[in-house]
mmCIF file of C-alpha atoms in Angstrom:
data_model
loop_
_atom_site.group_PDB
_atom_site.id
_atom_site.type_symbol
_atom_site.label_atom_id
_atom_site.label_comp_id
_atom_site.label_asym_id
_atom_site.label_seq_id
_atom_site.Cartn_x
_atom_site.Cartn_y
_atom_site.Cartn_z
ATOM 1 C CA MET M 26 120.599 87.958 105.929
ATOM 2 C CA PRO M 27 122.450 87.091 109.228
ATOM 3 C CA THR M 28 123.086 83.669 110.852
ATOM 4 C CA ARG M 29 120.042 82.292 112.366
ATOM 5 C CA ASN M 30 119.589 79.643 115.012
ATOM 6 C CA PRO M 31 118.454 76.502 113.107
ATOM 7 C CA SER M 32 115.365 76.446 115.249
ATOM 8 C CA GLN M 33 114.437 79.971 114.105
ATOM 9 C CA LEU M 34 114.759 79.011 110.429
ATOM 10 C CA ARG M 35 111.476 79.701 108.388
ATOM 11 C CA GLY M 36 112.637 77.034 105.931
ATOM 12 C CA LEU M 37 112.625 77.666 102.235
ATOM 13 C CA GLU M 38 111.613 81.367 102.709
ATOM 14 C CA ASP M 39 114.846 82.219 104.570
ATOM 15 C CA LEU M 40 116.842 80.193 101.945
ATOM 16 C CA GLU M 41 115.259 81.993 98.986
ATOM 17 C CA ALA M 42 115.430 85.383 100.674
ATOM 18 C CA SER M 43 119.117 84.874 101.001
ATOM 19 C CA LEU M 44 119.786 83.464 97.576
ATOM 20 C CA GLY M 45 117.525 85.974 95.926
ATOM 21 C CA ASP M 46 119.304 88.954 97.698
ATOM 22 C CA ASP M 47 122.542 87.975 96.056
ATOM 23 C CA MET M 48 121.162 89.481 92.938
ATOM 24 C CA LEU M 49 121.218 92.837 94.631
ATOM 25 C CA HIS M 50 124.958 92.710 95.613
ATOM 26 C CA ALA M 51 127.638 94.008 93.553
ATOM 27 C CA GLU M 52 129.559 90.766 93.780
ATOM 28 C CA MET M 53 126.911 89.290 91.453
ATOM 29 C CA PRO M 54 127.824 90.340 87.870
ATOM 30 C CA ILE M 55 125.063 92.473 86.290
ATOM 31 C CA GLU M 56 125.281 90.241 83.131
ATOM 32 C CA THR M 57 124.177 87.330 85.323
ATOM 33 C CA VAL M 58 121.233 89.303 86.608
ATOM 34 C CA ARG M 59 120.258 90.366 83.199
ATOM 35 C CA GLU M 60 120.366 86.882 81.964
ATOM 36 C CA TYR M 61 118.196 85.776 84.876
ATOM 37 C CA LEU M 62 115.666 88.410 83.771
ATOM 38 C CA ARG M 63 115.686 87.453 80.212
ATOM 39 C CA LEU M 64 114.962 83.784 81.011
ATOM 40 C CA ALA M 65 112.166 84.929 83.179
ATOM 41 C CA GLY M 66 110.679 86.596 80.348
ATOM 42 C CA GLY M 67 111.780 90.110 81.246
ATOM 43 C CA ASP M 68 113.431 92.810 79.061
ATOM 44 C CA PRO M 69 116.300 94.271 81.021
ATOM 45 C CA GLU M 70 116.721 97.317 78.611
ATOM 46 C CA ARG M 71 113.075 98.148 79.088
ATOM 47 C CA ILE M 72 113.449 98.052 82.933
ATOM 48 C CA ARG M 73 116.611 100.236 82.754
ATOM 49 C CA HIS M 74 114.638 102.713 80.472
ATOM 50 C CA ASP M 75 111.630 102.898 82.763
ATOM 51 C CA ALA M 76 113.930 103.134 85.827
ATOM 52 C CA ALA M 77 115.787 106.072 84.342
ATOM 53 C CA LEU M 78 112.554 107.924 83.544
ATOM 54 C CA LEU M 79 111.214 107.499 87.045
ATOM 55 C CA VAL M 80 114.180 108.694 88.701
ATOM 56 C CA ASP M 81 114.847 111.620 86.188
ATOM 57 C CA ALA M 82 111.083 112.464 86.874
ATOM 58 C CA VAL M 83 111.203 112.432 90.613
ATOM 59 C CA LEU M 84 114.518 114.096 90.966
ATOM 60 C CA GLY M 85 113.415 116.830 88.678
ATOM 61 C CA GLN M 86 115.989 116.408 86.003
ATOM 62 C CA SER M 87 113.544 115.846 82.939
ATOM 63 C CA GLY M 88 109.979 116.150 82.052
ATOM 64 C CA THR M 89 106.770 114.288 82.954
ATOM 65 C CA PRO M 90 106.471 111.125 84.745
ATOM 66 C CA PRO M 91 106.300 108.118 82.389
ATOM 67 C CA VAL M 92 103.119 106.133 81.608
ATOM 68 C CA ARG M 93 102.821 102.767 80.055
ATOM 69 C CA THR M 94 100.188 100.968 78.002
ATOM 70 C CA ALA M 95 98.502 97.910 79.439
ATOM 71 C CA ARG M 96 99.159 94.704 77.955
ATOM 72 C CA PRO M 97 96.268 92.951 76.310
ATOM 73 C CA GLY M 98 94.080 91.196 78.767
ATOM 74 C CA ARG M 99 95.311 93.219 81.689
ATOM 75 C CA ARG M 100 93.500 95.907 83.574
ATOM 76 C CA PRO M 101 93.984 99.402 82.520
ATOM 77 C CA SER M 102 97.359 100.694 82.869
ATOM 78 C CA ARG M 103 98.830 102.174 86.004
ATOM 79 C CA ILE M 104 101.596 104.796 86.372
ATOM 80 C CA ALA M 105 104.901 103.047 85.497
ATOM 81 C CA PHE M 106 106.300 103.751 88.840
ATOM 82 C CA GLY M 107 104.426 101.598 90.781
ATOM 83 C CA ARG M 108 100.783 101.267 92.270
ATOM 84 C CA MET M 109 100.664 104.766 92.930
ATOM 85 C CA ASN M 110 97.659 106.443 94.422
ATOM 86 C CA LYS M 111 96.556 110.044 94.109
ATOM 87 C CA GLU M 112 98.427 111.294 97.293
ATOM 88 C CA GLN M 113 101.619 109.780 96.038
ATOM 89 C CA LEU M 114 101.010 111.135 92.458
ATOM 90 C CA ILE M 115 100.527 114.568 93.784
ATOM 91 C CA ARG M 116 103.525 114.524 95.999
ATOM 92 C CA HIS M 117 105.686 113.260 93.193
ATOM 93 C CA VAL M 118 104.543 115.771 90.676
ATOM 94 C CA ASN M 119 104.947 118.451 93.326
ATOM 95 C CA ALA M 120 108.425 117.308 94.075
ATOM 96 C CA LEU M 121 109.126 117.362 90.414
ATOM 97 C CA ARG M 122 108.074 121.065 89.869
ATOM 98 C CA GLY M 123 107.875 122.355 93.485
ATOM 99 C CA ASN M 124 104.696 124.363 92.366
ATOM 100 C CA PRO M 125 101.968 124.905 94.901
ATOM 101 C CA ALA M 126 99.541 126.184 92.327
ATOM 102 C CA ALA M 127 100.020 122.947 90.351
ATOM 103 C CA GLU M 128 99.409 120.925 93.404
ATOM 104 C CA ARG M 129 96.176 122.780 94.074
ATOM 105 C CA ALA M 130 95.099 122.241 90.459
ATOM 106 C CA LEU M 131 95.916 118.600 90.529
ATOM 107 C CA ARG M 132 93.954 117.916 93.754
ATOM 108 C CA SER M 133 91.070 119.685 92.276
ATOM 109 C CA ARG M 134 91.413 117.716 88.933
ATOM 110 C CA LEU M 135 91.948 114.348 90.808
ATOM 111 C CA SER M 136 88.932 114.737 92.989
ATOM 112 C CA ASN M 137 86.747 113.517 90.059
ATOM 113 C CA THR M 138 88.847 110.294 89.246
ATOM 114 C CA GLU M 139 88.603 106.757 90.677
ATOM 115 C CA PRO M 140 89.480 106.696 94.405
ATOM 116 C CA GLU M 141 92.917 104.899 94.090
ATOM 117 C CA ILE M 142 94.161 103.913 90.724
ATOM 118 C CA VAL M 143 94.571 106.531 88.033
ATOM 119 C CA SER M 144 93.894 105.244 84.521
ATOM 120 C CA GLU M 145 96.154 106.107 81.660
ATOM 121 C CA GLU M 146 93.718 108.393 79.988
ATOM 122 C CA GLU M 147 92.972 110.352 83.042
ATOM 123 C CA LEU M 148 96.750 110.540 83.828
ATOM 124 C CA ARG M 149 97.603 111.919 80.382
ATOM 125 C CA ALA M 150 94.838 114.482 80.773
ATOM 126 C CA ILE M 151 96.046 115.359 84.165
ATOM 127 C CA LEU M 152 99.716 115.739 83.046
ATOM 128 C CA GLU M 153 98.583 117.692 80.033
ATOM 129 C CA GLU M 154 96.697 120.130 82.194
ATOM 130 C CA PHE M 155 99.511 120.118 84.657
ATOM 131 C CA GLN M 156 102.076 120.834 81.842
ATOM 132 C CA ASN M 157 99.815 123.682 80.503
ATOM 133 C CA LEU M 158 99.511 125.211 83.974
ATOM 134 C CA PHE M 159 103.378 125.053 84.451
ATOM 135 C CA GLU M 160 103.989 126.666 81.107
ATOM 136 C CA GLU M 161 101.381 129.495 82.083
ATOM 137 C CA ASP M 162 103.536 129.993 85.288
ATOM 138 C CA GLU M 163 106.668 130.241 83.269
ATOM 139 C CA ASP M 164 105.224 132.814 80.826
ATOM 140 C CA GLU M 165 103.997 134.933 83.762
ATOM 141 C CA THR M 166 107.537 134.822 85.404
ATOM 142 C CA LYS M 167 109.201 136.009 82.097
ATOM 143 C CA MET L 5 113.143 111.422 100.080
ATOM 144 C CA ALA L 6 114.832 108.855 102.423
ATOM 145 C CA VAL L 7 116.692 110.794 105.035
ATOM 146 C CA GLY L 8 120.328 110.532 105.984
ATOM 147 C CA PRO L 9 122.298 110.629 109.154
ATOM 148 C CA SER L 10 120.581 112.502 112.078
ATOM 149 C CA LYS L 11 117.403 112.758 109.845
ATOM 150 C CA GLN L 12 119.030 115.348 107.542
ATOM 151 C CA PRO L 13 118.043 115.489 103.957
ATOM 152 C CA ILE L 14 120.144 113.489 101.596
ATOM 153 C CA PRO L 15 121.870 115.851 99.055
ATOM 154 C CA LYS L 16 120.442 115.496 95.577
ATOM 155 C CA SER L 17 123.904 115.046 94.044
ATOM 156 C CA VAL L 18 124.138 111.885 96.128
ATOM 157 C CA LEU L 19 120.767 110.537 95.144
ATOM 158 C CA ALA L 20 121.433 111.437 91.411
ATOM 159 C CA ALA L 21 124.824 109.804 91.440
ATOM 160 C CA LEU L 22 123.366 106.248 92.354
ATOM 161 C CA PRO L 23 123.127 103.632 89.565
ATOM 162 C CA TRP L 24 119.232 103.673 89.549
ATOM 163 C CA PRO L 25 118.726 101.645 86.162
ATOM 164 C CA GLU L 26 121.062 98.759 87.187
ATOM 165 C CA LEU L 27 119.676 98.942 90.923
ATOM 166 C CA VAL L 28 116.132 98.559 89.454
ATOM 167 C CA GLU L 29 117.255 95.555 87.301
ATOM 168 C CA ARG L 30 118.697 94.046 90.284
ATOM 169 C CA LEU L 31 115.543 94.676 92.460
ATOM 170 C CA THR L 32 113.355 93.215 89.695
ATOM 171 C CA ALA L 33 115.402 90.047 89.624
ATOM 172 C CA VAL L 34 115.127 89.636 93.434
ATOM 173 C CA ALA L 35 111.466 90.153 93.400
ATOM 174 C CA GLN L 36 111.238 87.750 90.362
ATOM 175 C CA PHE L 37 112.905 85.106 92.157
ATOM 176 C CA ARG L 38 110.864 85.487 95.222
ATOM 177 C CA LEU L 39 107.585 85.788 93.724
ATOM 178 C CA ARG L 40 108.155 83.160 90.975
ATOM 179 C CA GLY L 41 105.338 85.056 88.976
ATOM 180 C CA SER L 42 105.168 87.726 86.286
ATOM 181 C CA VAL L 43 108.141 89.862 85.663
ATOM 182 C CA ASP L 44 105.785 92.790 85.276
ATOM 183 C CA ASP L 45 104.695 92.347 89.037
ATOM 184 C CA ALA L 46 108.419 92.109 89.809
ATOM 185 C CA LYS L 47 109.234 95.144 88.017
ATOM 186 C CA GLN L 48 106.294 97.084 89.678
ATOM 187 C CA LEU L 49 107.529 96.127 92.992
ATOM 188 C CA ALA L 50 111.149 97.191 92.095
ATOM 189 C CA MET L 51 109.810 100.587 90.852
ATOM 190 C CA GLU L 52 107.727 101.008 93.929
ATOM 191 C CA THR L 53 110.657 100.347 96.029
ATOM 192 C CA VAL L 54 112.543 103.303 94.480
ATOM 193 C CA ALA L 55 109.375 105.404 94.670
ATOM 194 C CA VAL L 56 109.157 104.626 98.389
ATOM 195 C CA PHE L 57 112.697 105.450 98.899
ATOM 196 C CA LEU L 58 112.358 108.798 96.795
ATOM 197 C CA ASP L 59 108.957 109.766 98.273
ATOM 198 C CA PRO L 60 109.245 113.260 99.671
ATOM 199 C CA GLU L 61 107.409 112.098 102.799
ATOM 200 C CA SER L 62 109.392 108.900 103.197
ATOM 201 C CA SER L 63 110.446 107.861 106.813
ATOM 202 C CA VAL L 64 113.127 105.549 105.412
ATOM 203 C CA GLU L 65 116.592 106.252 106.787
ATOM 204 C CA TRP L 66 119.793 105.645 104.839
ATOM 205 C CA ASP L 67 123.110 106.639 106.533
ATOM 206 C CA TYR L 68 124.908 107.173 103.259
ATOM 207 C CA VAL L 69 128.119 108.369 105.282
ATOM 208 C CA ALA L 70 128.440 105.212 107.291
ATOM 209 C CA GLU L 71 127.022 102.778 104.663
ATOM 210 C CA PRO L 72 127.462 104.351 101.143
ATOM 211 C CA ASP L 73 126.124 101.107 99.516
ATOM 212 C CA VAL L 74 122.286 101.875 99.230
ATOM 213 C CA ARG L 75 121.453 98.220 98.419
ATOM 214 C CA ARG L 76 120.837 96.947 101.993
ATOM 215 C CA CYS L 77 118.386 99.951 102.498
ATOM 216 C CA LEU L 78 116.529 99.215 99.143
ATOM 217 C CA GLY L 79 116.491 95.497 99.810
ATOM 218 C CA SER L 80 114.807 96.113 103.160
ATOM 219 C CA ILE L 81 112.097 98.270 101.506
ATOM 220 C CA LEU L 82 111.698 95.537 98.847
ATOM 221 C CA ASN L 83 111.214 92.889 101.574
ATOM 222 C CA GLY L 84 108.605 94.823 103.055
ATOM 223 C CA LEU L 85 106.798 95.259 99.975
ATOM 224 C CA LEU L 86 107.129 91.613 98.912
ATOM 225 C CA ARG L 87 105.705 90.598 102.337
ATOM 226 C CA ASN L 88 102.632 92.816 101.778
ATOM 227 C CA PHE L 89 102.283 91.714 98.222
ATOM 228 C CA VAL L 90 102.264 88.009 99.004
ATOM 229 C CA ARG L 91 99.963 88.400 101.954
ATOM 230 C CA LYS L 92 97.397 90.434 99.799
ATOM 231 C CA ARG L 93 97.671 87.810 97.043
ATOM 232 C CA GLY L 94 97.126 85.042 99.769
ATOM 233 C CA ASN L 95 94.145 86.900 101.099
ATOM 234 C CA LEU L 96 92.746 87.418 97.643
ATOM 235 C CA GLU L 97 93.035 83.646 97.032
ATOM 236 C CA ARG L 98 90.947 82.787 100.158
ATOM 237 C CA PRO L 99 87.224 83.134 100.351
ATOM 238 C CA THR L 100 86.584 85.832 102.894
ATOM 239 C CA ASP L 101 83.524 86.641 104.906
ATOM 240 C CA ASP L 102 83.206 89.440 107.646
ATOM 241 C CA LYS L 103 84.741 87.271 110.248
ATOM 242 C CA ASP L 104 87.845 86.424 108.203
ATOM 243 C CA LEU L 105 88.258 90.174 107.507
ATOM 244 C CA GLU L 106 87.975 90.875 111.137
ATOM 245 C CA LEU L 107 90.553 88.234 111.900
ATOM 246 C CA LEU L 108 92.883 89.619 109.303
ATOM 247 C CA ALA L 109 92.423 93.109 110.560
ATOM 248 C CA ALA L 110 93.306 91.828 114.105
ATOM 249 C CA ASN L 111 96.214 89.728 113.097
ATOM 250 C CA SER L 112 98.264 91.908 110.785
ATOM 251 C CA ASP L 113 101.390 90.096 112.125
ATOM 252 C CA GLU L 114 102.615 87.122 110.286
ATOM 253 C CA VAL L 115 102.123 84.430 112.898
ATOM 254 C CA GLN L 116 102.558 80.897 111.842
ATOM 255 C CA THR L 117 100.841 77.823 113.378
ATOM 256 C CA PRO L 118 102.991 74.994 114.543
ATOM 257 C CA GLU L 119 101.456 72.992 111.528
ATOM 258 C CA GLU L 120 102.516 75.628 109.066
ATOM 259 C CA ILE L 121 106.105 75.743 110.661
ATOM 260 C CA ALA L 122 106.336 71.975 110.364
ATOM 261 C CA LEU L 123 105.080 72.019 106.779
ATOM 262 C CA ALA L 124 107.567 74.702 105.867
ATOM 263 C CA ARG L 125 110.498 72.933 107.497
ATOM 264 C CA ASP L 126 109.415 69.658 105.664
ATOM 265 C CA LEU L 127 109.364 71.397 102.402
ATOM 266 C CA PHE L 128 112.785 73.081 103.042
ATOM 267 C CA ASP L 129 114.128 69.566 103.831
ATOM 268 C CA ARG L 130 112.770 68.040 100.860
ATOM 269 C CA VAL L 131 114.043 70.844 98.408
ATOM 270 C CA LEU L 132 117.598 70.793 100.026
ATOM 271 C CA ALA L 133 117.584 66.889 99.667
ATOM 272 C CA GLU L 134 116.879 67.268 96.006
ATOM 273 C CA VAL L 135 119.370 70.088 95.530
ATOM 274 C CA ALA L 136 121.961 67.784 97.279
ATOM 275 C CA GLU L 137 121.105 64.979 94.974
ATOM 276 C CA ASN L 138 121.717 67.273 91.908
ATOM 277 C CA SER L 139 124.886 68.595 93.353
ATOM 278 C CA LYS L 140 126.815 65.455 93.832
ATOM 279 C CA ASN L 141 129.409 66.592 91.477
ATOM 280 C CA ASP L 142 129.526 70.217 92.812
ATOM 281 C CA ALA L 143 131.779 70.257 95.822
ATOM 282 C CA VAL L 144 131.034 73.820 96.871
ATOM 283 C CA VAL L 145 127.284 73.517 96.698
ATOM 284 C CA THR L 146 127.523 70.282 98.708
ATOM 285 C CA GLN L 147 129.344 71.989 101.429
ATOM 286 C CA LEU L 148 127.035 75.015 101.302
ATOM 287 C CA ILE L 149 123.934 72.955 102.104
ATOM 288 C CA PRO L 150 124.727 71.991 105.569
ATOM 289 C CA LEU L 151 125.725 75.694 106.364
ATOM 290 C CA PHE L 152 122.177 76.806 105.134
ATOM 291 C CA GLN L 153 120.685 74.049 107.377
ATOM 292 C CA ARG L 154 122.695 75.365 110.427
ATOM 293 C CA GLY L 155 121.384 78.840 109.701
ATOM 294 C CA ILE L 156 124.497 80.341 108.201
ATOM 295 C CA MET L 157 123.126 82.335 105.436
ATOM 296 C CA GLU L 158 125.591 85.126 104.737
ATOM 297 C CA ALA L 159 128.063 84.667 101.850
ATOM 298 C CA ASP L 160 130.823 86.331 104.038
ATOM 299 C CA GLU L 161 130.370 83.663 106.765
ATOM 300 C CA GLN L 162 130.124 80.932 104.322
ATOM 301 C CA ALA L 163 133.317 81.931 102.647
ATOM 302 C CA ALA L 164 134.897 81.957 105.999
ATOM 303 C CA GLU L 165 133.589 78.647 107.027
ATOM 304 C CA LEU L 166 134.641 76.835 103.793
ATOM 305 C CA GLY L 167 138.015 78.857 103.331
ATOM 306 C CA VAL L 168 137.193 79.931 99.747
ATOM 307 C CA SER L 169 136.845 83.387 98.020
ATOM 308 C CA LYS L 170 133.502 85.196 98.129
ATOM 309 C CA ALA L 171 133.517 85.153 94.234
ATOM 310 C CA THR L 172 133.521 81.407 94.582
ATOM 311 C CA ILE L 173 130.732 81.356 97.052
ATOM 312 C CA TYR L 174 128.508 83.786 94.956
ATOM 313 C CA GLU L 175 128.946 81.552 91.809
ATOM 314 C CA ALA L 176 128.026 78.555 93.808
ATOM 315 C CA ARG L 177 125.000 80.137 95.428
ATOM 316 C CA ARG L 178 123.897 81.191 91.800
ATOM 317 C CA ARG L 179 124.152 77.411 90.832
ATOM 318 C CA MET L 180 122.158 76.509 93.977
ATOM 319 C CA ARG L 181 119.528 79.033 93.354
ATOM 320 C CA ASP L 182 118.878 77.484 89.809
ATOM 321 C CA ARG L 183 118.599 74.099 91.590
ATOM 322 C CA VAL L 184 116.321 75.199 94.259
ATOM 323 C CA GLU L 185 113.866 76.524 91.650
ATOM 324 C CA ILE L 186 114.048 73.131 89.625
ATOM 325 C CA ALA L 187 113.555 71.270 92.935
ATOM 326 C CA ARG L 188 110.650 73.404 93.798
ATOM 327 C CA LYS L 189 108.969 72.792 90.435
ATOM 328 C CA ASN L 190 109.699 69.025 90.646
ATOM 329 C CA LEU L 191 108.007 68.951 94.031
ATOM 330 C CA GLY L 192 104.905 70.567 92.758
ATOM 331 C CA GLU L 193 105.625 73.772 94.483
ATOM 332 C CA HIS L 194 105.365 77.060 92.667
#
């Protein structure tokens, strides 16, 4: 965050934005960041694991996008890589496979789901259907 | 995906080589500090930052040639998501009727009233006063406080002002961050 004229300071918000951003910088040792996350109740290993799954899925290096189970008392689980709506899901899965037929199938399948958030059960069914479709395509090309 | 210089696609090899797990850890920590809420929310926002960056229809630009470090770009996406998240959370906490919703729709920009600005500055001063009180034996943090009050926020600039290494500044800022959190809690702010 660049220097601000004191009269432009938004107070604590600017201070905390600046101090918080430090944890993004290479100069802040990653162990310090992990210790902060642990103290806040987080699990750095789990975060690393989920991040690797997300990036692998989107960059097309492994299989299906990850899902997670909701913790007790929380609303039904969302896709692990954020509050993703149908359009984003379609784009990501399509980018993963580059398969127009799968996209059409997914669009059709998703037309019956809740408007925005896709539940874990629905997502599993969608991914299973998508996976089958992809395998069928692979068989046809052999 | 984000686009590179001249809006050209970024090679997959460049994207795949980035240290994503560590970046997401760092983004989560930033979000956690800013939200002071659940780590799950912070992690979701960090993952969403990456999802936005890697979205095939993303309009984000990252000049990986001129600025190979992707952190500033990701930090900018995260800041936008944080602002939206906090605004939505604030809106949910307020009772809304049709008029409120119309006002919210008409005023999407964050405009603070003079009263809100005065309250924010008062909280800023009180937090810094407590941090100063708790940093009497910490020479670097004691010197950092007036720099923040003057609006000098960058670690580089602070290191130059105080004539110390950046590593010393970052370590002092880490101690200061902890004390800001404590001061907030002591003042009943969450």
